[in-house]
Amino acid sequence: MQDNNRNLILAMVLSALVMLVWSIFFAPEPVPPAQDTAINAQGTTAPENGAPATPGAAPQGATPAPAAVDAATNDPSVTAGRVTIKSPVLSGTISLAGGRIDDLELTGYRETLDPNSPFVRLLSPTTRPAQQAEGTAVAPGGDSLPVVQKPYYAVYGWVPGAGTDPALVPGPATVWEVESGSTLAPGQPVTLRWDNGAGQIFRRTYELDDKFLFTVTQAVENTGAAPFSAAPYGILARQGQPDTQNFFVLHEGAVGMTDGKLLEEKYKDIAKLDPQPGEGPAQLIEVKENGWIGFTDKYWMTTLAPAPGQGFTAAVKYVPGADIYQTEARMPMQTVAPGASVTTSSYLFAGAKVWEVISGYEANPGIDGFVDSIDWGWFYFLTKPIFRLLHWLHGMIGNMGWSIIALTFVLKLLVFPLARKSYISMAKMKELQPQMEAIKERTGDDRMKFQKEVMELYKREKVNPAAGCLPVLLQIPIFFALYKVIFVTIELRHAPWIGWIRDLAAPDPSSLWNLFGLLPWAAPGQGSFLHSFTLPVLAILLGISMWMQQKLNPAPADPAQKMIFAWMPWIFMLMLGGFASGLVLYWITNNTITIIQQYTIMSMHGHRPDLFGNIRASLPSRSNGNGKSDAKGGDKGHK
């Protein structure tokens, strides 16, 4: 039994170490409250007043450099008109100032579980009129826009070619007119038009599917007498660093794919990029065939994706003076002959990172590697198939909690051969206990001789003492992979199970502190010191399942080991109380299956664990009339 206990102690210590490292290094930092700071009015595109740094004139084939334009006193996005966006999952407007998509809500998602909570806002306009009261900004027609302290928007334009006056190309502040369409909706495109008055007419057409994909087509018609050169671009701009999870295992910031290579830059690293000539802190990547670039949050994302096969320059940059983070897709320079026109199409994804949706966009229209915008982590070779399996089970069952339980059964079935080998090895180890005791008596204090004879015994009887550790070692990467799935995939967000478990991506909200809601006070809030000791229902069930699993074997004779065994389940119970309820549910199910497997397999090999005897033996001793303890138990199941 000494080796069996050693394996179990090793398993529990390894798991405890994983949890300890996780809680120390991977624990999320508190999210700071939003700063109530005033936003400067955006001018035409000057970085000093909060506008994106736009590419300036550049010779053909060269990388455009940013150029600051004189600031204006009023933001044209306030006085210019707006075009309504309406789809089954999106709602918002497009500003005619620059044709900016700067007002977008995800109507399929709310901020909290409260059904009356606001919809998730993805994109936000830059400013409000100075005369408007705090809380709203008035758009043409009397509609109000929410005041947003950290603007976030997509803007398109053209870079003038060599020798071309920058005033002849539309930029982020150019006011367009609506040529066709009134509301952008699936099957209802909208086209904007701008005439520079010098013979060039620019058009921009927006199309929207029933999910989160915009198709933006930019065209220029040259009615002048001379060739005209310009290069189209798209910019995603975020003013100020957004509130993030600040979680080590979660990437939030710039994300992209450049000819099959994944690009990831956190916000703090974007500001530290090496300065580029005429750019400031920036990273420029020449994409030959396929790619996309944008920003990702935990569940939401905006990305610019040129048409498949279209080369472009992907840029990630920071504008220090305006505190703006930008990602850009810069298209090649186009020369338009007199009487001719050129057209360039690209895609804008703005929405939730739903696996089924983005994998569909990877297939059609062919956005290369788009599914990797989800942060699958280091164990992606496990995370991806585990999520695929969970997604399939959810499609069959319809409830994510029961799907996690079903997933646990499938994973246990896959590792069953190792588990079976482990439990058979444990049964054989019990059979060898008398021989090991004889070796110990024969060798005395000679540890080297004892170890040598024991190894010879293992070899002769074909017993592997390390077999009991294999299932535990395999469980560690599976645990991390499943944690990643539950933490980063939006499919688990606000996914209910039963009763009070309404969000499997969040900790169990119940607490022993208020008798699970029966007492009239709240449990310690998340982020407080006492939160780890709230003891929700799932954490208590986890502690009990670990305790039951431990009692399949007699307590070790060594007092130190016995003390470790006694405390370990309850330490885990406290440590895991704040984990996502979906992950705790997985662990409870995993422990329950392990108990059944071990009890059944060892019983089939003539060594049925004396579960209740071991429980009785672990209870405090009661002295009988003869001064002897009447607590009984131990390894009696040898039938």
XYZ file of C-alpha atoms in Angstrom:
639
model
C 0.000 0.000 0.000
C 2.933 2.378 0.457
C 3.456 2.728 -3.310
C -0.270 3.228 -3.946
C -0.378 6.013 -1.375
C 2.767 7.526 -2.815
C 1.153 7.634 -6.273
C -1.989 9.224 -4.878
C 0.012 11.786 -2.932
C 2.009 12.552 -6.074
C -1.207 13.025 -8.034
C -2.673 15.382 -5.454
C 0.541 17.349 -4.987
C 0.921 17.778 -8.755
C -2.654 18.998 -9.003
C -2.180 21.325 -6.039
C 0.972 22.692 -7.632
C -0.906 23.366 -10.853
C -3.619 25.215 -8.952
C -1.093 27.182 -6.902
C 0.898 28.282 -9.953
C -2.340 29.151 -11.728
C -3.631 31.285 -8.881
C -0.312 33.128 -8.435
C 0.689 33.826 -12.032
C -2.527 33.576 -14.018
C -5.030 35.262 -11.704
C -6.790 38.170 -13.427
C -6.117 41.656 -12.149
C -9.088 43.787 -11.108
C -10.530 45.716 -14.038
C -10.112 49.437 -13.347
C -13.225 51.594 -13.524
C -13.751 53.574 -16.698
C -12.123 56.980 -16.665
C -14.593 59.828 -16.962
C -12.347 62.006 -19.038
C -13.308 64.448 -21.711
C -12.686 63.524 -25.302
C -11.184 66.138 -27.564
C -13.170 67.068 -30.626
C -11.923 65.297 -33.692
C -10.755 67.477 -36.490
C -10.057 66.393 -39.994
C -7.423 63.808 -39.055
C -4.878 65.485 -36.799
C -3.394 63.085 -34.255
C -3.261 65.923 -31.701
C -7.037 66.099 -31.473
C -7.898 62.403 -31.336
C -8.203 61.420 -34.978
C -6.403 58.477 -36.543
C -3.078 59.088 -38.208
C -3.873 58.573 -41.859
C -1.435 57.555 -44.573
C -0.048 60.499 -46.499
C 1.114 60.853 -50.055
C 3.739 58.374 -51.212
C 5.312 57.361 -54.489
C 3.958 54.285 -56.192
C 5.135 51.089 -54.540
C 6.305 52.810 -51.351
C 4.777 52.357 -47.929
C 2.572 55.391 -47.211
C 3.621 57.496 -44.240
C 1.161 59.017 -41.763
C 0.384 62.688 -42.238
C -1.220 65.080 -39.807
C -3.859 67.389 -41.252
C -4.916 70.721 -39.770
C -7.392 70.360 -36.921
C -10.955 71.634 -37.136
C -12.948 73.063 -34.261
C -15.996 70.819 -34.716
C -16.194 67.128 -35.340
C -17.863 66.623 -38.737
C -19.246 63.280 -37.549
C -21.638 65.235 -35.305
C -23.053 67.541 -37.965
C -22.936 65.088 -40.888
C -25.830 62.729 -41.529
C -25.932 59.030 -40.718
C -27.029 55.859 -42.457
C -28.832 53.259 -40.343
C -27.439 49.725 -39.935
C -29.986 47.031 -39.176
C -29.616 43.253 -39.257
C -30.772 40.293 -37.132
C -27.663 40.642 -34.925
C -26.412 44.225 -35.435
C -27.754 47.718 -34.954
C -26.031 51.053 -35.488
C -25.200 53.807 -37.936
C -22.556 54.901 -40.437
C -21.403 58.508 -40.253
C -21.289 60.320 -43.591
C -18.181 62.055 -42.228
C -15.520 59.792 -43.671
C -18.068 57.021 -44.115
C -17.016 55.826 -40.671
C -18.646 52.745 -39.147
C -18.518 54.105 -35.619
C -21.791 53.152 -33.968
C -22.468 49.432 -33.621
C -24.272 47.291 -31.046
C -24.506 43.495 -30.928
C -28.216 42.935 -30.395
C -27.772 39.227 -29.701
C -25.661 39.865 -26.575
C -26.288 41.833 -23.404
C -23.779 43.164 -20.903
C -25.073 41.014 -18.039
C -27.541 38.216 -17.355
C -30.218 40.809 -16.676
C -32.540 40.669 -19.718
C -32.945 44.445 -19.483
C -29.235 45.220 -19.434
C -27.793 47.150 -22.409
C -26.709 45.419 -25.574
C -22.973 44.942 -25.970
C -21.545 47.998 -27.717
C -18.686 47.185 -30.077
C -17.976 50.404 -32.027
C -18.354 53.925 -30.695
C -18.241 57.471 -32.162
C -15.582 59.975 -31.224
C -17.327 62.959 -29.634
C -20.570 64.697 -28.746
C -21.536 68.325 -29.441
C -20.210 70.724 -26.840
C -23.709 72.042 -26.094
C -25.235 68.609 -25.542
C -26.029 67.467 -22.003
C -23.961 64.755 -20.394
C -25.115 61.321 -21.483
C -26.198 61.768 -25.085
C -25.104 63.227 -28.401
C -27.636 64.320 -30.973
C -27.324 63.104 -34.549
C -29.184 64.620 -37.486
C -32.877 63.812 -37.226
C -32.879 64.037 -33.424
C -31.512 60.551 -32.737
C -29.206 60.340 -29.738
C -25.834 58.657 -29.628
C -24.320 57.440 -26.360
C -21.368 59.351 -25.014
C -18.364 57.053 -25.179
C -15.085 57.871 -23.497
C -13.020 55.494 -25.640
C -13.996 55.776 -29.319
C -13.563 52.729 -31.525
C -14.371 52.795 -35.240
C -13.539 51.682 -38.777
C -12.666 54.279 -41.394
C -11.704 54.003 -45.057
C -9.956 56.355 -47.462
C -7.413 56.810 -50.222
C -3.715 57.675 -50.112
C -2.774 60.190 -52.846
C -0.138 59.092 -55.321
C 3.058 60.970 -56.087
C 2.273 64.484 -57.237
C -1.412 64.237 -56.293
C -2.887 66.920 -54.063
C -4.088 65.243 -50.802
C -7.237 67.375 -50.967
C -8.291 65.424 -54.084
C -8.743 62.132 -52.187
C -11.354 61.422 -49.496
C -10.097 60.984 -45.949
C -11.511 60.247 -42.481
C -13.275 63.636 -42.270
C -14.606 63.903 -45.830
C -18.399 64.318 -45.838
C -19.998 61.953 -48.351
C -23.467 61.957 -49.859
C -25.782 58.973 -50.166
C -26.078 57.905 -53.793
C -28.279 54.837 -53.301
C -29.874 52.962 -50.443
C -31.183 54.288 -47.155
C -30.642 51.517 -44.604
C -27.768 49.055 -44.655
C -29.271 45.606 -44.114
C -28.815 42.089 -45.485
C -29.589 42.303 -49.196
C -29.835 46.118 -49.029
C -26.476 47.746 -49.875
C -25.765 51.429 -49.443
C -23.520 53.459 -51.797
C -21.862 56.744 -50.849
C -20.479 59.224 -53.377
C -17.905 62.043 -53.257
C -16.825 64.259 -56.164
C -13.489 66.018 -55.695
C -14.419 68.612 -58.329
C -11.275 67.898 -60.343
C -12.558 65.039 -62.493
C -12.487 62.143 -60.038
C -15.621 60.627 -58.524
C -15.224 58.277 -55.549
C -17.831 55.730 -54.507
C -17.978 53.446 -51.506
C -20.506 50.630 -51.304
C -21.333 48.831 -48.054
C -22.952 45.405 -47.971
C -23.875 43.346 -44.890
C -24.751 39.688 -44.422
C -27.052 38.326 -41.718
C -24.162 37.879 -39.255
C -21.120 40.110 -38.729
C -19.450 40.552 -42.128
C -19.422 43.844 -44.035
C -18.207 43.976 -47.639
C -16.724 47.385 -48.439
C -16.107 48.219 -52.102
C -14.115 51.349 -52.902
C -14.090 52.713 -56.436
C -12.743 55.781 -58.217
C -13.876 56.966 -61.647
C -11.508 59.267 -63.542
C -13.374 61.681 -65.783
C -10.379 63.991 -66.038
C -7.865 64.339 -68.837
C -4.818 62.962 -66.966
C -4.065 59.694 -65.152
C -4.898 59.697 -61.462
C -3.028 57.682 -58.780
C -4.253 56.718 -55.335
C -4.203 53.726 -52.990
C -7.208 52.605 -50.910
C -6.829 51.750 -47.234
C -8.860 50.683 -44.205
C -8.159 51.663 -40.599
C -9.429 50.356 -37.288
C -8.782 52.937 -34.571
C -9.147 52.703 -30.788
C -8.668 55.887 -28.797
C -7.128 55.031 -25.442
C -6.294 51.565 -24.193
C -9.553 49.663 -23.662
C -10.458 47.944 -20.422
C -9.140 44.401 -20.665
C -9.225 41.225 -18.601
C -5.467 41.534 -17.905
C -5.262 37.763 -17.864
C -1.967 36.095 -18.719
C -3.570 33.266 -20.684
C -5.836 35.545 -22.734
C -4.667 37.621 -25.681
C -6.332 41.012 -26.112
C -4.961 43.516 -28.580
C -3.939 43.442 -32.225
C -4.455 40.134 -33.998
C -3.953 39.106 -37.590
C -2.852 36.493 -40.063
C -0.150 37.291 -42.609
C 0.472 34.615 -45.230
C -0.249 31.859 -42.712
C 1.615 33.410 -39.770
C -0.398 34.463 -36.731
C 0.293 37.984 -35.454
C -0.508 38.950 -31.857
C 0.446 42.199 -30.110
C -0.898 43.241 -26.716
C -1.762 46.912 -26.241
C 1.145 47.520 -23.890
C 3.498 46.084 -26.526
C 2.024 48.117 -29.391
C 3.078 51.345 -27.678
C 6.613 49.941 -27.373
C 7.041 48.994 -31.039
C 10.152 50.252 -32.799
C 9.598 53.633 -34.488
C 9.310 53.453 -38.277
C 10.285 56.337 -40.566
C 7.325 58.678 -40.745
C 5.169 56.256 -38.753
C 6.039 56.405 -35.075
C 5.806 53.116 -33.127
C 4.671 50.654 -35.776
C 5.014 47.187 -37.227
C 4.618 46.837 -40.992
C 4.220 43.475 -42.703
C 4.018 42.964 -46.442
C 1.351 40.337 -47.134
C 1.775 38.662 -50.497
C -1.463 36.710 -50.838
C -3.765 36.179 -47.852
C -4.204 37.899 -44.543
C -6.262 40.005 -42.177
C -5.580 42.440 -39.338
C -7.597 43.905 -36.482
C -8.301 44.046 -32.764
C -9.598 41.277 -30.540
C -11.219 41.400 -27.125
C -12.117 38.342 -25.083
C -15.380 37.682 -26.935
C -15.563 40.430 -29.592
C -13.432 41.350 -32.576
C -13.073 43.752 -35.492
C -10.836 42.851 -38.418
C -9.984 44.150 -41.870
C -9.637 41.421 -44.471
C -8.693 42.194 -48.088
C -10.086 39.828 -50.705
C -8.298 36.432 -50.803
C -5.259 36.587 -53.048
C -4.949 40.364 -52.665
C -1.563 41.557 -51.456
C -1.463 44.438 -48.986
C 0.542 46.002 -46.173
C -0.655 45.085 -42.687
C 0.171 47.758 -40.118
C -0.050 47.868 -36.341
C 0.792 51.274 -34.894
C 0.408 53.643 -31.999
C -0.127 57.409 -32.195
C 1.381 58.738 -28.939
C 0.032 62.290 -29.123
C -3.570 61.141 -29.407
C -3.203 57.815 -27.542
C -4.668 55.932 -30.506
C -4.057 52.287 -31.342
C -4.468 51.452 -35.016
C -4.441 48.504 -37.327
C -4.406 49.166 -41.057
C -4.804 47.340 -44.340
C -3.021 49.380 -47.026
C -3.750 48.360 -50.589
C -1.366 48.799 -53.534
C -1.290 52.075 -55.466
C -3.794 52.246 -58.330
C -3.371 54.355 -61.481
C -6.632 55.235 -63.194
C -6.451 56.212 -66.852
C -8.698 58.995 -68.172
C -12.189 57.629 -68.783
C -11.513 54.499 -66.718
C -12.294 53.375 -63.163
C -10.821 50.975 -60.591
C -12.562 49.011 -57.868
C -11.202 47.316 -54.734
C -13.236 45.181 -52.323
C -12.407 44.092 -48.803
C -14.194 42.708 -45.759
C -14.819 44.070 -42.290
C -15.716 41.630 -39.528
C -17.320 43.357 -36.553
C -18.995 41.092 -34.049
C -18.813 38.149 -31.686
C -16.190 35.443 -32.068
C -18.707 32.649 -32.572
C -16.736 29.620 -33.740
C -19.366 28.438 -36.192
C -19.601 31.905 -37.755
C -15.899 32.663 -38.123
C -15.106 29.157 -39.337
C -17.822 29.726 -41.939
C -16.079 32.934 -43.052
C -12.834 31.014 -43.252
C -14.503 28.742 -45.806
C -16.475 31.475 -47.599
C -15.317 34.065 -48.631
C -12.012 32.399 -47.725
C -10.498 34.476 -44.905
C -7.343 32.458 -44.310
C -6.875 31.062 -40.780
C -9.743 33.127 -39.424
C -10.664 30.568 -36.765
C -7.291 31.217 -35.131
C -8.590 34.617 -34.064
C -9.874 32.649 -31.073
C -7.042 32.359 -28.561
C -6.673 28.574 -28.389
C -3.494 28.808 -26.316
C -0.413 26.625 -25.968
C -2.426 23.407 -25.926
C -4.235 24.270 -29.178
C -3.756 20.682 -30.367
C -6.046 19.685 -27.473
C -8.126 22.843 -27.153
C -9.432 22.814 -30.713
C -10.652 19.197 -30.800
C -12.066 19.468 -27.262
C -14.086 22.517 -28.280
C -15.224 20.854 -31.498
C -16.427 17.868 -29.488
C -18.143 20.091 -26.905
C -19.789 22.111 -29.679
C -21.066 18.921 -31.309
C -22.388 17.571 -28.006
C -24.130 20.871 -27.338
C -25.789 20.633 -30.731
C -27.063 17.176 -29.787
C -28.042 17.882 -26.165
C -28.956 21.570 -26.231
C -27.615 22.375 -22.751
C -23.977 23.330 -22.218
C -23.815 21.996 -18.651
C -24.975 18.529 -19.610
C -22.688 18.751 -22.636
C -19.698 19.313 -20.323
C -20.724 16.222 -18.347
C -21.044 14.227 -21.574
C -17.662 15.554 -22.716
C -16.103 14.325 -19.468
C -17.444 10.824 -20.124
C -15.982 10.882 -23.638
C -12.577 12.063 -22.415
C -12.545 9.423 -19.676
C -13.402 6.811 -22.279
C -10.451 7.919 -24.413
C -7.996 7.586 -21.509
C -9.669 4.453 -20.150
C -6.923 2.085 -21.398
C -4.365 4.016 -19.341
C -6.692 4.169 -16.350
C -7.393 0.458 -16.553
C -3.689 -0.307 -16.720
C -3.138 1.965 -13.739
C -5.782 0.328 -11.551
C -4.663 -3.178 -12.507
C -1.148 -2.172 -11.558
C -2.442 -0.909 -8.220
C -4.192 -4.254 -7.624
C -0.997 -6.144 -8.418
C 0.938 -3.862 -6.094
C -1.370 -4.944 -3.286
C -0.620 -8.575 -4.062
C 3.094 -7.852 -3.759
C 2.801 -6.217 -0.345
C 3.712 -9.387 1.630
C 6.802 -9.945 -0.540
C 7.825 -6.315 -0.175
C 7.484 -6.556 3.604
C 9.689 -9.669 3.532
C 12.312 -7.819 1.486
C 12.201 -4.938 3.958
C 12.790 -7.264 6.898
C 15.592 -9.039 5.058
C 17.453 -5.907 3.936
C 17.030 -3.939 7.164
C 18.434 -0.413 6.863
C 20.214 -1.058 3.570
C 18.093 1.207 1.328
C 20.100 0.522 -1.822
C 19.682 -3.228 -1.463
C 16.002 -2.812 -0.660
C 15.377 -0.681 -3.776
C 17.316 -3.123 -5.957
C 15.365 -6.172 -4.776
C 12.058 -4.318 -5.059
C 12.820 -3.334 -8.662
C 13.753 -6.934 -9.438
C 10.426 -7.990 -7.924
C 8.546 -5.470 -10.078
C 10.385 -6.697 -13.167
C 9.758 -10.374 -12.350
C 6.052 -9.797 -11.701
C 5.723 -7.369 -14.647
C 4.465 -4.498 -12.502
C 5.083 -0.854 -13.388
C 4.981 1.296 -10.226
C 4.730 4.467 -12.316
C 1.590 3.286 -14.112
C -0.598 4.977 -11.511
C 0.798 8.390 -12.447
C 0.067 8.205 -16.187
C -3.644 9.117 -16.014
C -2.840 12.022 -13.679
C -0.121 13.407 -15.952
C -2.480 13.194 -18.912
C -5.244 14.952 -16.997
C -3.136 18.087 -16.465
C -2.983 19.241 -20.141
C -6.621 18.190 -20.592
C -7.546 20.348 -17.597
C -5.668 23.360 -18.983
C -7.176 22.865 -22.445
C -10.703 22.629 -21.078
C -10.096 25.675 -18.881
C -9.061 27.568 -21.988
C -12.183 26.455 -23.853
C -14.473 27.548 -21.033
C -12.641 30.835 -20.517
C -12.237 32.162 -24.073
C -15.101 30.781 -26.167
C -18.242 32.875 -26.322
C -20.373 29.745 -26.539
C -19.905 29.334 -22.755
C -20.702 32.983 -21.955
C -24.059 33.249 -20.163
C -24.674 29.551 -20.893
C -26.980 28.094 -18.200
C -27.002 24.604 -16.727
C -29.604 24.041 -13.987
C -31.192 26.149 -11.284
C -28.884 28.857 -10.011
C -26.082 28.050 -12.491
C -26.939 30.554 -15.218
C -23.434 31.247 -16.543
C -21.008 28.351 -16.865
C -18.171 30.759 -17.710
C -18.567 32.465 -14.306
C -18.014 31.120 -10.770
C -20.880 29.436 -8.942
C -22.786 32.389 -7.398
C -24.072 30.418 -4.389
C -22.327 30.695 -1.031
C -22.298 28.958 2.313
C -21.813 32.400 3.900
C -25.496 33.201 3.403
C -26.709 29.575 3.422
C -26.987 29.638 -0.367
C -29.284 32.643 -0.432
C -31.476 31.840 2.578
C -29.897 34.524 4.782
C -30.444 38.235 3.991
C -26.881 39.263 3.188
C -24.647 38.979 0.176
C -21.660 36.702 -0.178
C -18.171 38.271 -0.447
C -17.779 39.796 -3.893
C -15.390 38.533 -6.527
C -11.977 40.137 -6.103
C -12.253 40.398 -2.318
C -9.973 38.434 0.023
C -12.866 36.379 1.405
C -14.205 35.427 -2.023
C -12.045 32.275 -2.084
C -13.795 31.139 1.098
C -17.381 31.616 -0.061
C -17.777 27.846 -0.504
C -20.351 27.616 -3.312
C -22.284 24.412 -3.845
C -20.119 23.131 -6.693
C -16.910 23.720 -4.726
C -18.317 21.740 -1.772
C -19.323 18.898 -4.085
C -15.822 18.953 -5.546
C -14.273 18.659 -2.082
C -16.558 15.731 -1.228
C -15.764 13.951 -4.514
C -12.013 14.321 -3.926
C -12.428 13.087 -0.354
C -14.403 10.041 -1.555
C -11.756 9.309 -4.194
C -9.080 9.519 -1.521
C -10.925 7.008 0.691
C -10.653 4.259 -1.906
C -7.293 3.534 -0.263
C -6.429 3.284 3.437
C -4.754 6.304 4.968
C -0.955 6.052 4.951
C 0.763 5.068 8.171
C 3.194 7.967 8.029
C 1.721 10.845 10.102
C 2.938 13.552 7.692
C 1.401 11.818 4.682
C -1.784 11.206 6.644
C -2.068 14.910 7.448
C -1.553 15.854 3.789
C -4.286 13.422 2.790
C -6.658 14.802 5.394
C -6.345 18.435 4.252
C -5.882 18.125 0.504
C -9.564 17.779 -0.610
C -10.633 20.773 1.450
C -7.719 22.899 0.240
C -8.801 22.148 -3.315
C -12.356 23.025 -2.380
C -11.242 26.493 -1.268
C -8.871 27.023 -4.189
C -11.406 26.149 -6.876
C -14.364 28.030 -5.428
C -13.709 31.002 -7.716
C -13.119 29.028 -10.908
C -15.654 28.932 -13.726
C -18.558 26.719 -12.719
C -18.246 24.778 -15.986
C -14.696 23.769 -15.079
C -15.651 22.743 -11.539
C -18.542 20.735 -12.991
C -16.054 18.922 -15.231
C -13.788 18.120 -12.284
C -16.661 16.793 -10.141
C -17.803 14.556 -12.997
C -14.242 13.415 -13.647
C -13.747 12.492 -9.973
C -17.058 10.616 -9.847
C -16.195 8.553 -12.914
C -12.715 7.865 -11.512
C -14.224 6.546 -8.257
C -16.527 4.185 -10.170
C -13.747 3.019 -12.493
C -11.224 2.361 -9.745
C -13.727 0.577 -7.505
C -14.996 -1.620 -10.349
C -11.650 -2.551 -11.914
C -9.913 -3.311 -8.629
C -12.911 -5.356 -7.470
C -12.748 -7.400 -10.693
C -9.134 -8.259 -9.847
C -9.919 -9.425 -6.350
C -9.003 -6.270 -4.452
C -12.243 -4.430 -3.809
C -11.485 -1.133 -2.020
C -12.939 -1.012 1.481
C -14.428 2.444 0.994
C -16.589 2.586 4.108
C -13.942 0.902 6.252
C -11.398 3.516 5.184
C -13.881 6.284 5.975
C -14.489 4.864 9.444
C -10.749 4.541 10.008
C -10.268 8.240 9.168
C -12.775 9.372 11.777
C -11.569 10.477 15.233
C -10.914 7.475 17.475
C -13.265 6.656 20.361
C -11.775 4.823 23.297
C -13.654 1.751 24.590
C -13.723 0.436 28.147
C -10.369 -1.364 27.730
C -8.640 1.803 26.578
C -8.510 0.600 22.983
C -9.763 2.429 19.947
C -12.925 1.038 18.371
C -12.358 2.748 14.967
C -11.966 -0.010 12.416
C -11.269 -0.150 8.761
C -8.524 -0.683 6.320
C -7.805 -2.777 3.306
C -10.150 -5.672 4.019
C -11.687 -6.133 0.625
C -9.644 -9.046 -0.769
C -12.455 -11.220 -2.030
